[in-house]
XYZ file of C-alpha atoms in Angstrom:
341
model
C 16.197 -12.219 -13.659
C 15.574 -14.133 -10.461
C 12.846 -12.660 -8.214
C 11.835 -13.908 -4.761
C 8.530 -13.163 -3.065
C 8.714 -13.451 0.719
C 5.480 -14.321 2.570
C 1.905 -14.667 1.346
C 0.481 -12.794 4.327
C -0.691 -9.756 2.381
C -3.791 -9.964 0.204
C -1.729 -8.668 -2.746
C 0.789 -11.528 -2.686
C -1.203 -13.847 -4.952
C -1.796 -11.003 -7.422
C 1.931 -10.282 -7.686
C 2.654 -13.992 -8.177
C 0.094 -14.258 -10.976
C 1.564 -11.214 -12.713
C 5.124 -12.568 -12.574
C 4.904 -16.342 -12.913
C 4.390 -16.507 -16.692
C 6.917 -13.844 -17.676
C 9.735 -15.271 -19.774
C 12.196 -12.750 -18.340
C 11.515 -13.690 -14.699
C 12.478 -16.753 -12.663
C 10.110 -16.562 -9.696
C 10.624 -18.286 -6.364
C 8.354 -17.884 -3.357
C 8.224 -18.786 0.323
C 5.739 -18.404 3.168
C 7.203 -20.105 6.265
C 5.039 -18.119 8.700
C 1.794 -19.620 7.353
C -0.255 -21.679 9.757
C -0.006 -25.414 8.999
C -2.933 -26.591 6.920
C -3.992 -23.099 5.808
C -5.219 -23.627 2.209
C -4.862 -19.922 1.397
C -1.134 -19.700 2.139
C 2.153 -21.594 2.119
C 3.030 -24.439 -0.229
C -0.639 -25.165 -0.863
C -1.137 -21.778 -2.502
C 2.219 -21.986 -4.299
C 1.239 -25.345 -5.814
C -2.158 -23.986 -6.808
C -0.490 -21.049 -8.559
C 2.204 -23.236 -10.109
C 5.318 -21.512 -8.753
C 8.574 -22.770 -7.239
C 8.346 -22.919 -3.446
C 11.214 -22.690 -0.941
C 10.880 -24.003 2.590
C 11.969 -20.775 4.311
C 13.474 -17.329 3.865
C 17.050 -18.628 4.130
C 16.531 -21.017 1.239
C 14.873 -18.349 -0.907
C 17.621 -15.784 -0.299
C 20.307 -18.425 -0.848
C 19.104 -18.469 -4.469
C 20.638 -14.966 -4.737
C 17.624 -13.209 -6.249
C 18.314 -9.835 -7.830
C 14.929 -8.555 -6.662
C 12.780 -9.338 -3.634
C 9.119 -8.528 -3.012
C 8.051 -8.455 0.632
C 4.376 -9.115 1.325
C 4.513 -10.112 4.984
C 2.601 -8.781 7.961
C 3.455 -5.108 8.547
C 5.546 -5.544 11.678
C 7.737 -8.150 9.938
C 8.814 -5.811 7.129
C 11.974 -4.557 8.811
C 13.382 -8.017 9.517
C 12.818 -9.190 5.939
C 14.046 -5.975 4.331
C 17.283 -6.125 6.312
C 17.814 -9.764 5.343
C 17.072 -9.117 1.668
C 19.373 -6.078 1.615
C 22.167 -8.100 3.195
C 21.688 -10.634 0.383
C 22.216 -7.852 -2.176
C 18.648 -7.770 -3.518
C 16.683 -4.745 -4.637
C 13.463 -4.604 -2.628
C 9.794 -3.803 -3.168
C 8.058 -3.665 0.226
C 4.314 -3.634 0.751
C 2.809 -0.603 2.404
C 2.926 0.662 5.066
C 6.707 0.578 4.933
C 6.818 -0.094 8.689
C 4.799 0.484 11.845
C 7.364 2.646 13.669
C 9.611 5.454 12.471
C 12.607 3.662 13.980
C 11.957 0.576 11.847
C 11.413 2.611 8.679
C 14.671 4.516 9.124
C 16.555 1.292 9.860
C 15.190 -0.243 6.633
C 16.237 2.795 4.586
C 19.698 2.764 6.171
C 20.155 -0.971 5.554
C 19.336 -0.605 1.868
C 21.528 2.463 1.414
C 24.461 0.742 3.099
C 23.968 -2.341 0.916
C 23.674 -0.228 -2.236
C 20.227 -1.575 -3.174
C 16.922 0.128 -3.922
C 14.023 0.146 -1.484
C 10.663 0.786 -3.151
C 7.372 1.256 -1.304
C 4.316 -0.386 -2.900
C 2.184 2.590 -3.927
C 0.709 1.456 -7.259
C -1.768 4.333 -7.673
C 1.170 6.633 -8.452
C 1.392 4.812 -11.784
C -2.148 5.628 -12.917
C -2.017 7.742 -16.107
C -5.007 9.742 -14.889
C -3.094 10.659 -11.735
C -0.189 11.791 -13.889
C -2.640 14.040 -15.730
C -4.062 15.273 -12.416
C -0.613 16.132 -11.139
C 0.193 18.050 -14.311
C -3.076 19.980 -14.217
C -2.618 21.021 -10.582
C 1.075 21.905 -10.763
C 1.518 23.603 -14.147
C -0.032 26.860 -12.909
C -2.966 26.891 -15.327
C -5.543 26.272 -12.581
C -4.011 28.548 -9.971
C -3.012 27.511 -6.471
C -4.092 24.205 -4.990
C -6.399 25.111 -2.088
C -7.542 21.759 -0.687
C -7.598 18.032 -1.371
C -10.169 15.499 -0.211
C -9.109 11.851 -0.559
C -11.176 8.719 -0.050
C -9.773 5.193 0.207
C -12.472 2.711 1.193
C -12.646 -1.073 0.985
C -14.076 -4.178 2.539
C -12.273 -5.153 5.761
C -9.080 -7.002 4.711
C -9.447 -9.222 7.780
C -12.185 -11.017 5.866
C -9.276 -12.593 3.954
C -6.358 -12.210 6.398
C -7.162 -12.027 10.109
C -3.796 -10.449 11.024
C -5.002 -7.078 9.706
C -6.897 -6.653 12.983
C -4.051 -7.842 15.225
C -2.115 -4.684 16.197
C 0.957 -6.769 17.034
C 1.181 -7.684 13.349
C -0.596 -4.821 11.573
C 0.246 -1.816 13.753
C -3.385 -0.673 13.705
C -6.535 -0.776 11.641
C -8.015 1.238 8.797
C -5.815 4.271 9.479
C -2.505 2.510 8.951
C -3.932 0.394 6.147
C -5.576 3.094 4.014
C -4.219 6.517 4.943
C -0.861 5.877 3.316
C -2.149 5.521 -0.262
C -3.875 8.924 -0.230
C -1.042 10.508 1.757
C 1.407 9.346 -0.899
C -0.600 10.931 -3.723
C -0.782 14.197 -1.778
C 2.953 13.864 -1.147
C 3.487 13.750 -4.924
C 1.220 16.749 -5.546
C 3.111 18.766 -2.909
C 6.626 17.569 -3.858
C 7.260 15.914 -0.513
C 6.054 18.747 1.711
C 5.069 17.434 5.140
C 2.021 18.671 7.057
C 2.556 20.591 10.266
C -0.563 19.304 12.061
C -2.618 16.113 11.861
C -6.024 15.640 13.483
C -7.784 12.253 13.455
C -11.102 10.789 14.526
C -11.979 7.108 14.273
C -14.357 4.402 15.463
C -14.816 0.630 15.422
C -18.486 0.575 14.401
C -18.350 -0.534 10.762
C -17.123 -4.080 11.343
C -18.012 -5.334 14.834
C -15.644 -7.920 16.264
C -18.346 -10.594 16.312
C -18.367 -10.509 12.502
C -14.806 -11.759 12.527
C -13.705 -8.683 10.592
C -12.361 -6.552 13.422
C -10.687 -7.195 16.707
C -10.321 -3.949 18.587
C -8.781 -1.818 15.840
C -10.354 1.185 14.169
C -12.446 0.387 11.098
C -13.335 3.939 10.081
C -11.266 7.089 10.196
C -11.155 10.672 8.994
C -7.877 12.588 9.062
C -7.322 16.318 8.538
C -3.873 17.570 7.526
C -2.697 21.184 7.617
C 0.338 22.232 5.573
C 2.755 25.163 5.991
C 1.362 26.874 2.875
C -2.100 26.899 4.498
C -3.510 24.076 2.400
C -5.878 21.687 4.195
C -6.464 18.090 3.106
C -8.698 15.315 4.415
C -8.418 11.542 4.130
C -11.333 9.127 4.586
C -9.551 5.834 5.252
C -12.464 3.565 6.202
C -13.107 -0.160 5.786
C -16.683 0.741 4.911
C -17.598 -1.703 2.129
C -19.617 -4.750 3.221
C -18.470 -8.219 2.243
C -21.262 -8.279 -0.371
C -19.980 -5.162 -2.141
C -19.208 -5.960 -5.818
C -15.729 -4.408 -5.605
C -12.913 -4.709 -3.089
C -12.466 -0.981 -2.729
C -12.061 2.393 -4.361
C -9.840 5.451 -4.284
C -10.707 9.012 -5.293
C -9.222 12.495 -4.988
C -11.031 15.812 -5.251
C -8.697 18.783 -5.697
C -9.963 22.348 -5.285
C -7.863 25.000 -6.993
C -8.350 28.734 -7.463
C -9.982 28.184 -10.867
C -11.353 24.654 -10.956
C -12.361 21.484 -9.185
C -10.434 18.445 -10.446
C -11.490 14.875 -9.648
C -9.586 11.601 -9.931
C -11.077 8.109 -9.667
C -8.471 5.351 -9.617
C -10.935 2.523 -10.214
C -13.910 3.768 -12.236
C -16.425 1.047 -13.153
C -16.695 0.229 -16.835
C -19.771 -1.944 -16.496
C -22.155 -2.451 -13.600
C -25.168 -4.696 -13.404
C -26.161 -8.226 -12.469
C -25.394 -11.648 -13.876
C -28.212 -14.114 -14.400
C -29.764 -16.292 -13.197
C -28.577 -15.623 -9.621
C -28.455 -11.820 -9.799
C -24.779 -11.677 -8.775
C -23.453 -8.114 -8.822
C -21.056 -7.618 -11.735
C -18.382 -4.971 -12.098
C -15.760 -4.662 -14.812
C -12.857 -2.293 -14.105
C -11.794 0.324 -16.640
C -8.514 1.266 -14.986
C -4.940 0.459 -15.926
C -3.504 -2.588 -14.133
C -1.684 -0.554 -11.511
C 0.011 -3.531 -9.836
C 1.505 -4.549 -13.184
C 2.685 -0.996 -13.851
C 4.307 -0.807 -10.411
C 6.027 -4.180 -10.837
C 7.347 -3.164 -14.255
C 8.869 -0.021 -12.765
C 10.424 -1.977 -9.899
C 11.880 -4.670 -12.135
C 13.340 -2.088 -14.508
C 15.055 -0.371 -11.577
C 16.361 -3.717 -10.293
C 17.789 -4.619 -13.707
C 19.463 -1.277 -14.306
C 20.484 -0.444 -10.749
C 18.546 2.822 -10.906
C 16.817 4.189 -7.824
C 13.255 2.911 -7.562
C 10.348 5.274 -6.898
C 8.385 5.694 -4.707
C 11.339 4.986 -2.477
C 11.758 4.282 1.211
C 11.796 7.977 2.060
C 8.328 8.338 0.511
C 7.194 5.428 2.662
C 8.665 7.114 5.740
C 6.941 10.440 5.055
C 3.539 8.781 4.767
C 4.195 6.656 7.855
C 4.939 9.799 9.889
C 1.453 11.058 8.978
C -0.082 7.787 10.164
C 1.832 7.885 13.449
C 0.738 11.492 14.004
C -2.872 10.429 13.371
C -2.616 7.777 16.083
C -1.082 10.337 18.432
C -4.046 12.623 17.730
C -6.445 9.782 18.527
C -4.682 9.221 21.850
C -4.807 12.874 22.911
C -7.958 14.098 21.172
C -5.907 17.036 19.897
C -4.052 17.814 16.652
C -0.608 16.222 16.593
C 2.434 18.116 15.364
C 4.849 16.754 12.778
C 8.315 18.157 13.239
C 10.801 18.591 10.399
C 12.588 15.332 9.597
């Protein structure tokens, strides 16, 4: 099956390429025409380093008639590429957040539905077997009602690798738009798509000052409180709080309080921590399932069979509406209301 990856802008692009390039069932083609000339981390230079077939631009890549397309561009460019890929008849996996405006997200969903192709949002943590167990334990009734959820998604500032993450014209915002969506999606699964009624957000820019080159006027730390119709309250810590010297890129945890128990989920628990010698370099070996590989397998299966891919574009829209409400709350200093879709 022919698969095209459009843009290397996102930090996950190289990971997806490495997972797909050696598969005997995949013919992978890639393109990154928006890369700055001479950038060794993007464009044909990176494609050659990774040993994959490179196309000069999006037109050339889509002219190859790929059955599946993976979009890893800057956030505000998602809509344009999704619409082009859908028009070419490709099933689509789009990096999160799905879009930066509700209008764009709905247009992307409509384009894919009209073209008869799947639109999947890149939420790999859904595929963690421990999250599957968490969902079962909190929804089978054995632990009583779910009372609250506290989610944490922290990392080093992604602008350390890709400066566009702190350019609102390309990213749509900072840590809130980057990290809220992963936790919001897991809560969305636990609550079967129920939307909150009110969203309250606080944020600051203190963790990565602009003079470090890691921030440029966007929020780098945030805390969001969500209230649901059933009375449940959840919180999301979505901060870029890890320093560049931290031994891991990031981490994601959920703490669920039920009537009878407290249930915790750690998506990336360390298997081994310590220091290499002789330079005392921090060492960390992950114990988790390769979530990106699991997500790609699910997407490719859906593309082959024509089945609907999950999490779909509607899941991406629901989480985006939470992000947009959080930014509205930041603007007003008051809780923002989410109306029924």
